[in-house]
Amino acid sequence: MSATDTAAQKPSLRVLLCAPRGFCAGVVRAIDAVERALALYGPPVYVRHEIVHNKYVVEGLKAKGAIFVEELAEIPAGTTAPVIFSAHGVAKSVPEDAAARNFYAIDATCPLVTKVHREATVHFKKGREVVLIGHAGHPEVIGTMGQLPEGAVTLVETAEQARSFTPRDPQNLAYTTQTTLSIDDTAAIVDILRARFPAMTAPHKEDICYATTNRQEAVKKVAPHVDAMIVVGAPNSSNSQRLREAAERAGCRSAALVQRASEIDWTVFGAIASLAVTAGASAPEILVEEIIDAFAERFDVKVETVHTVEEDVFFPLPRQLRPDAPNAAAE
């Protein structure tokens, strides 16, 4: 039987590939920082927390000599190896601890997260109580709250909490947000807070990052037009979880978050005529290709890319790792 005959026996599947998808500029910068440090200094390079929330990426960096730790105390005393802080950002106490341990620290925090840190600090210095809209326990939220003394930041996760929140001084209030939230959920919470506290100071520029916004808008555009959607990403990735939720809210009957093709539930995805595929900001394109290949084994796949906006954002490496840095010049 010819390949053409085999393809003809497969059911047709229209695949709409969301664009933009996958890596954002902050994730690219963080991964490049680890790889550049490995190239400059050789292994090991220590990384506090997962550099980005993607098992595939982390395992790949481990194979090259990166060692991931949750706390600096896990790193051998006296090491001269670089210690890199993840893209999610860290509390102020972490670089202080690194300095006390004489570690060579490199901060790979996404610049858009650093922006939120600076905003919170400015508000605090101006005497404002800071409300942080975000998810408890997420590394980015821990890092942002850790910029200020304990009790200076109030975390609001839900609309219900926004309705019940009681500030110390309603006239002296400001809010910031986690960068990877649902656009719609966050807008609803902000609307409640601003209605209750009209004098509340807003961010100078939206805190939810461009990549989160762009990927959610792309999902909203295609979700009503497909039978199902797959979001490639890790379960602990906030922006990936928000993409799945956005798909469901936009009318997609079945949306699933998967890390690899092996996680696809074929009892759900085995009898569809159209599929959308996107990827969270920490998911590499090779995993998107793996997902599409898995469907191509079962369907006669026709892929169309749906563009919503072009991204051209670029963040330079941390200063110590740039080609013109003194330690790089000796290569």
Tab-separated table of C-alpha atoms in Angstrom:
chain	number	residue	atom	x	y	z
A	1	MET	CA	0.000	0.000	0.000
A	2	SER	CA	1.378	3.421	-0.918
A	3	ALA	CA	1.914	6.280	1.530
A	4	THR	CA	-0.879	8.123	-0.261
A	5	ASP	CA	-3.309	5.255	0.356
A	6	THR	CA	-2.294	5.125	4.026
A	7	ALA	CA	-2.872	8.874	4.422
A	8	ALA	CA	-6.238	8.569	2.734
A	9	GLN	CA	-7.374	6.116	5.414
A	10	LYS	CA	-6.616	8.561	8.200
A	11	PRO	CA	-9.315	10.990	9.286
A	12	SER	CA	-8.607	14.607	8.400
A	13	LEU	CA	-7.547	17.007	11.125
A	14	ARG	CA	-7.303	20.745	10.726
A	15	VAL	CA	-4.681	22.103	13.125
A	16	LEU	CA	-4.633	25.819	13.952
A	17	LEU	CA	-1.238	26.764	15.343
A	18	CYS	CA	-1.406	29.871	17.523
A	19	ALA	CA	1.157	32.601	16.964
A	20	PRO	CA	2.732	33.916	19.035
A	21	ARG	CA	3.336	30.921	21.301
A	22	GLY	CA	6.176	29.437	23.317
A	23	PHE	CA	9.298	31.159	24.553
A	24	CYS	CA	9.121	34.817	25.511
A	25	ALA	CA	12.085	37.181	25.685
A	26	GLY	CA	12.488	36.720	29.438
A	27	VAL	CA	12.635	32.940	29.136
A	28	VAL	CA	15.109	33.104	26.250
A	29	ARG	CA	17.306	35.413	28.326
A	30	ALA	CA	17.205	33.126	31.370
A	31	ILE	CA	18.038	29.947	29.439
A	32	ASP	CA	20.775	31.749	27.498
A	33	ALA	CA	22.199	32.987	30.808
A	34	VAL	CA	22.663	29.433	32.096
A	35	GLU	CA	24.136	28.212	28.811
A	36	ARG	CA	26.458	31.230	28.579
A	37	ALA	CA	27.636	30.711	32.168
A	38	LEU	CA	28.362	27.052	31.394
A	39	ALA	CA	30.342	28.094	28.320
A	40	LEU	CA	32.321	30.758	30.215
A	41	TYR	CA	33.019	28.964	33.484
A	42	GLY	CA	32.358	25.308	32.755
A	43	PRO	CA	30.193	23.069	34.918
A	44	PRO	CA	28.850	23.128	37.478
A	45	VAL	CA	26.646	26.198	37.378
A	46	TYR	CA	24.160	26.373	40.224
A	47	VAL	CA	20.621	27.613	39.572
A	48	ARG	CA	18.271	28.551	42.385
A	49	HIS	CA	14.846	27.127	41.519
A	50	GLU	CA	13.917	25.933	38.010
A	51	ILE	CA	15.281	28.549	35.617
A	52	VAL	CA	11.896	28.365	33.862
A	53	HIS	CA	8.917	26.102	34.510
A	54	ASN	CA	9.576	23.440	31.914
A	55	LYS	CA	10.892	19.979	32.723
A	56	TYR	CA	12.299	19.486	29.204
A	57	VAL	CA	14.369	22.666	29.451
A	58	VAL	CA	15.554	21.915	32.984
A	59	GLU	CA	16.596	18.355	32.126
A	60	GLY	CA	18.487	19.633	29.073
A	61	LEU	CA	20.434	22.122	31.180
A	62	LYS	CA	21.130	19.476	33.815
A	63	ALA	CA	22.707	17.315	31.123
A	64	LYS	CA	25.053	20.212	30.299
A	65	GLY	CA	26.148	20.642	33.916
A	66	ALA	CA	23.586	22.893	35.601
A	67	ILE	CA	22.665	21.950	39.157
A	68	PHE	CA	19.261	23.107	40.363
A	69	VAL	CA	18.652	23.849	44.034
A	70	GLU	CA	15.719	25.296	45.939
A	71	GLU	CA	17.797	27.069	48.591
A	72	LEU	CA	21.311	28.523	48.640
A	73	ALA	CA	22.141	26.365	51.672
A	74	GLU	CA	22.213	23.361	49.299
A	75	ILE	CA	25.227	24.828	47.452
A	76	PRO	CA	28.670	23.801	48.764
A	77	ALA	CA	30.336	26.482	50.870
A	78	GLY	CA	33.329	28.066	49.216
A	79	THR	CA	32.290	27.234	45.657
A	80	THR	CA	33.534	29.558	42.941
A	81	ALA	CA	30.890	28.357	40.495
A	82	PRO	CA	28.283	30.901	39.377
A	83	VAL	CA	24.929	30.911	41.141
A	84	ILE	CA	22.034	32.022	38.933
A	85	PHE	CA	18.658	33.293	40.124
A	86	SER	CA	15.705	32.131	38.024
A	87	ALA	CA	13.549	34.193	35.653
A	88	HIS	CA	10.767	34.370	38.266
A	89	GLY	CA	12.745	36.676	40.555
A	90	VAL	CA	13.745	36.300	44.195
A	91	ALA	CA	13.173	38.064	47.495
A	92	LYS	CA	15.753	40.682	48.537
A	93	SER	CA	17.034	38.293	51.186
A	94	VAL	CA	18.314	35.846	48.537
A	95	PRO	CA	21.038	38.031	46.953
A	96	GLU	CA	21.908	39.226	50.444
A	97	ASP	CA	22.364	35.602	51.516
A	98	ALA	CA	24.422	34.896	48.388
A	99	ALA	CA	26.710	37.832	49.186
A	100	ALA	CA	27.129	36.645	52.763
A	101	ARG	CA	28.178	33.235	51.429
A	102	ASN	CA	30.606	34.881	48.939
A	103	PHE	CA	28.812	33.314	45.980
A	104	TYR	CA	29.260	34.731	42.481
A	105	ALA	CA	25.604	35.543	41.854
A	106	ILE	CA	24.040	36.232	38.457
A	107	ASP	CA	20.483	37.539	38.382
A	108	ALA	CA	18.444	36.157	35.461
A	109	THR	CA	15.156	37.665	36.693
A	110	CYS	CA	12.966	38.686	33.765
A	111	PRO	CA	13.208	42.488	33.363
A	112	LEU	CA	9.412	42.691	33.385
A	113	VAL	CA	9.355	41.043	36.810
A	114	THR	CA	12.092	43.418	37.961
A	115	LYS	CA	9.790	46.258	36.849
A	116	VAL	CA	7.122	45.005	39.259
A	117	HIS	CA	9.713	44.773	42.065
A	118	ARG	CA	10.732	48.382	41.474
A	119	GLU	CA	7.131	49.581	41.371
A	120	ALA	CA	6.353	47.918	44.694
A	121	THR	CA	9.477	49.440	46.238
A	122	VAL	CA	8.609	52.943	44.991
A	123	HIS	CA	5.076	52.658	46.361
A	124	PHE	CA	6.407	51.532	49.729
A	125	LYS	CA	8.913	54.400	49.893
A	126	LYS	CA	6.052	56.808	49.209
A	127	GLY	CA	4.175	55.371	52.155
A	128	ARG	CA	1.555	53.466	50.188
A	129	GLU	CA	0.119	50.130	51.190
A	130	VAL	CA	0.781	47.701	48.330
A	131	VAL	CA	-1.780	45.229	47.004
A	132	LEU	CA	-0.314	42.440	44.901
A	133	ILE	CA	-2.735	40.579	42.636
A	134	GLY	CA	-1.360	37.096	42.102
A	135	HIS	CA	-1.275	33.436	43.126
A	136	ALA	CA	-0.025	32.459	46.578
A	137	GLY	CA	3.070	30.277	46.536
A	138	HIS	CA	4.135	31.109	42.992
A	139	PRO	CA	7.879	31.932	42.897
A	140	GLU	CA	7.216	35.303	41.272
A	141	VAL	CA	4.766	36.286	44.011
A	142	ILE	CA	7.184	35.140	46.729
A	143	GLY	CA	9.920	37.230	45.117
A	144	THR	CA	7.769	40.345	44.757
A	145	MET	CA	6.429	40.182	48.303
A	146	GLY	CA	9.984	39.617	49.470
A	147	GLN	CA	11.083	43.011	48.160
A	148	LEU	CA	9.380	44.709	51.098
A	149	PRO	CA	9.166	44.166	54.846
A	150	GLU	CA	6.711	41.561	56.057
A	151	GLY	CA	3.185	42.960	56.167
A	152	ALA	CA	3.833	45.731	53.653
A	153	VAL	CA	2.192	43.778	50.806
A	154	THR	CA	-1.295	42.284	50.824
A	155	LEU	CA	-1.872	39.447	48.368
A	156	VAL	CA	-5.257	39.378	46.631
A	157	GLU	CA	-6.002	36.244	44.615
A	158	THR	CA	-9.726	36.446	43.885
A	159	ALA	CA	-12.604	38.820	43.293
A	160	GLU	CA	-14.040	37.752	46.652
A	161	GLN	CA	-10.843	38.790	48.407
A	162	ALA	CA	-10.902	42.112	46.535
A	163	ARG	CA	-14.420	42.749	47.884
A	164	SER	CA	-13.443	41.930	51.478
A	165	PHE	CA	-10.011	43.589	51.563
A	166	THR	CA	-9.721	46.339	54.176
A	167	PRO	CA	-6.734	48.666	53.731
A	168	ARG	CA	-5.118	50.636	56.500
A	169	ASP	CA	-5.710	53.877	54.569
A	170	PRO	CA	-7.967	53.814	51.473
A	171	GLN	CA	-6.408	57.105	50.316
A	172	ASN	CA	-2.880	55.716	50.356
A	173	LEU	CA	-3.049	52.534	48.343
A	174	ALA	CA	-1.375	51.085	45.207
A	175	TYR	CA	-1.557	47.811	43.329
A	176	THR	CA	0.772	45.686	41.250
A	177	THR	CA	0.208	42.301	39.629
A	178	GLN	CA	1.972	39.072	38.873
A	179	THR	CA	3.100	39.145	35.227
A	180	THR	CA	1.517	35.823	34.174
A	181	LEU	CA	-2.117	36.201	35.203
A	182	SER	CA	-5.366	35.855	33.308
A	183	ILE	CA	-6.086	39.187	31.632
A	184	ASP	CA	-9.827	38.886	32.256
A	185	ASP	CA	-9.603	37.697	35.870
A	186	THR	CA	-7.133	40.428	36.737
A	187	ALA	CA	-9.269	43.118	35.086
A	188	ALA	CA	-12.253	41.971	37.150
A	189	ILE	CA	-10.258	42.166	40.392
A	190	VAL	CA	-8.833	45.577	39.487
A	191	ASP	CA	-12.327	46.873	38.645
A	192	ILE	CA	-13.562	45.851	42.091
A	193	LEU	CA	-10.603	47.456	43.861
A	194	ARG	CA	-10.801	50.694	41.882
A	195	ALA	CA	-14.543	50.981	42.460
A	196	ARG	CA	-14.001	50.572	46.190
A	197	PHE	CA	-10.831	52.689	46.373
A	198	PRO	CA	-10.884	55.350	43.616
A	199	ALA	CA	-7.657	56.930	44.894
A	200	MET	CA	-5.696	53.680	44.458
A	201	THR	CA	-2.535	54.156	42.373
A	202	ALA	CA	-2.233	51.916	39.302
A	203	PRO	CA	0.960	50.697	37.608
A	204	HIS	CA	2.487	53.241	35.229
A	205	LYS	CA	2.306	50.499	32.587
A	206	GLU	CA	0.365	47.218	32.688
A	207	ASP	CA	2.168	44.615	34.837
A	208	ILE	CA	0.853	41.548	32.998
A	209	CYS	CA	3.628	40.999	30.500
A	210	TYR	CA	3.321	41.355	26.737
A	211	ALA	CA	3.887	37.623	26.182
A	212	THR	CA	1.114	36.569	28.559
A	213	THR	CA	-1.266	39.038	26.921
A	214	ASN	CA	-0.356	38.083	23.356
A	215	ARG	CA	-0.645	34.342	23.943
A	216	GLN	CA	-4.020	34.674	25.647
A	217	GLU	CA	-5.360	36.867	22.835
A	218	ALA	CA	-4.231	34.317	20.228
A	219	VAL	CA	-5.986	31.537	22.141
A	220	LYS	CA	-9.201	33.561	22.410
A	221	LYS	CA	-9.166	34.104	18.649
A	222	VAL	CA	-8.983	30.425	17.672
A	223	ALA	CA	-10.685	28.648	20.601
A	224	PRO	CA	-14.293	29.116	19.387
A	225	HIS	CA	-13.433	27.583	16.006
A	226	VAL	CA	-11.944	24.224	17.037
A	227	ASP	CA	-13.142	21.026	18.680
A	228	ALA	CA	-10.228	20.927	21.097
A	229	MET	CA	-7.053	22.713	22.137
A	230	ILE	CA	-3.723	21.575	23.509
A	231	VAL	CA	-1.569	23.929	25.533
A	232	VAL	CA	2.014	22.723	25.709
A	233	GLY	CA	3.380	23.580	29.132
A	234	ALA	CA	4.092	22.486	32.672
A	235	PRO	CA	1.400	22.169	35.352
A	236	ASN	CA	3.318	24.600	37.599
A	237	SER	CA	3.530	27.205	34.821
A	238	SER	CA	1.109	30.010	35.645
A	239	ASN	CA	0.954	31.452	32.135
A	240	SER	CA	0.320	27.982	30.644
A	241	GLN	CA	-2.546	27.281	33.043
A	242	ARG	CA	-4.073	30.646	32.137
A	243	LEU	CA	-3.966	29.705	28.434
A	244	ARG	CA	-5.952	26.545	29.122
A	245	GLU	CA	-8.511	28.533	31.104
A	246	ALA	CA	-8.726	31.169	28.371
A	247	ALA	CA	-9.464	28.485	25.783
A	248	GLU	CA	-12.302	27.034	27.846
A	249	ARG	CA	-13.827	30.442	28.514
A	250	ALA	CA	-13.638	31.358	24.842
A	251	GLY	CA	-15.773	28.367	23.904
A	252	CYS	CA	-13.396	25.475	23.296
A	253	ARG	CA	-15.165	22.299	24.404
A	254	SER	CA	-12.008	20.467	25.424
A	255	ALA	CA	-8.716	22.109	26.410
A	256	ALA	CA	-5.807	20.260	27.980
A	257	LEU	CA	-2.404	21.224	29.337
A	258	VAL	CA	0.247	18.638	28.458
A	259	GLN	CA	4.005	18.572	28.783
A	260	ARG	CA	4.778	15.925	26.162
A	261	ALA	CA	2.975	13.927	23.485
A	262	SER	CA	2.922	10.931	25.820
A	263	GLU	CA	0.411	12.802	28.026
A	264	ILE	CA	-2.240	13.206	25.308
A	265	ASP	CA	-5.496	11.498	26.268
A	266	TRP	CA	-6.523	9.848	23.007
A	267	THR	CA	-9.955	8.993	24.393
A	268	VAL	CA	-10.568	12.753	24.274
A	269	PHE	CA	-8.415	13.783	21.316
A	270	GLY	CA	-8.804	10.723	19.123
A	271	ALA	CA	-12.070	11.692	17.441
A	272	ILE	CA	-11.880	15.370	16.544
A	273	ALA	CA	-11.921	17.254	13.249
A	274	SER	CA	-10.137	20.420	14.336
A	275	LEU	CA	-7.476	21.218	16.908
A	276	ALA	CA	-5.666	24.311	18.132
A	277	VAL	CA	-2.162	24.127	19.550
A	278	THR	CA	-0.327	26.741	21.575
A	279	ALA	CA	2.499	26.760	24.095
A	280	GLY	CA	3.212	28.553	27.328
A	281	ALA	CA	6.057	31.050	27.506
A	282	SER	CA	8.474	28.491	28.949
A	283	ALA	CA	7.723	25.656	26.486
A	284	PRO	CA	10.214	25.063	23.646
A	285	GLU	CA	9.024	24.757	20.060
A	286	ILE	CA	10.410	21.228	19.763
A	287	LEU	CA	7.626	20.055	22.107
A	288	VAL	CA	4.997	21.717	19.916
A	289	GLU	CA	6.437	19.815	16.958
A	290	GLU	CA	6.353	16.594	18.985
A	291	ILE	CA	2.645	17.119	19.713
A	292	ILE	CA	1.820	17.756	16.054
A	293	ASP	CA	3.837	14.695	15.013
A	294	ALA	CA	1.813	12.577	17.440
A	295	PHE	CA	-1.423	13.736	15.809
A	296	ALA	CA	0.064	13.187	12.351
A	297	GLU	CA	0.489	9.499	13.195
A	298	ARG	CA	-3.290	9.194	13.662
A	299	PHE	CA	-4.682	11.903	11.369
A	300	ASP	CA	-4.135	13.418	7.965
A	301	VAL	CA	-2.988	16.721	9.411
A	302	LYS	CA	-3.273	20.103	7.698
A	303	VAL	CA	-1.563	22.847	9.724
A	304	GLU	CA	-2.490	26.525	9.508
A	305	THR	CA	-0.744	29.232	11.541
A	306	VAL	CA	-3.002	31.917	12.988
A	307	HIS	CA	-1.051	35.138	13.617
A	308	THR	CA	-2.366	37.810	15.971
A	309	VAL	CA	0.710	39.976	16.599
A	310	GLU	CA	4.421	39.916	15.802
A	311	GLU	CA	6.810	39.912	18.752
A	312	ASP	CA	10.245	41.506	18.513
A	313	VAL	CA	11.095	41.992	22.197
A	314	PHE	CA	14.706	41.265	23.160
A	315	PHE	CA	16.390	41.427	26.571
A	316	PRO	CA	20.208	41.456	26.791
A	317	LEU	CA	21.983	38.938	29.007
A	318	PRO	CA	22.866	39.823	32.598
A	319	ARG	CA	25.858	42.169	32.510
A	320	GLN	CA	28.424	39.604	33.726
A	321	LEU	CA	27.611	37.312	30.795
A	322	ARG	CA	27.680	39.770	27.910
A	323	PRO	CA	30.457	39.448	25.314
A	324	ASP	CA	31.984	42.779	26.366
A	325	ALA	CA	32.173	41.809	30.058
A	326	PRO	CA	35.759	41.607	31.451
A	327	ASN	CA	35.542	37.876	32.188
A	328	ALA	CA	34.223	37.194	28.681
A	329	ALA	CA	37.058	39.067	27.001
A	330	ALA	CA	39.536	36.451	28.206
A	331	GLU	CA	37.814	33.642	26.280
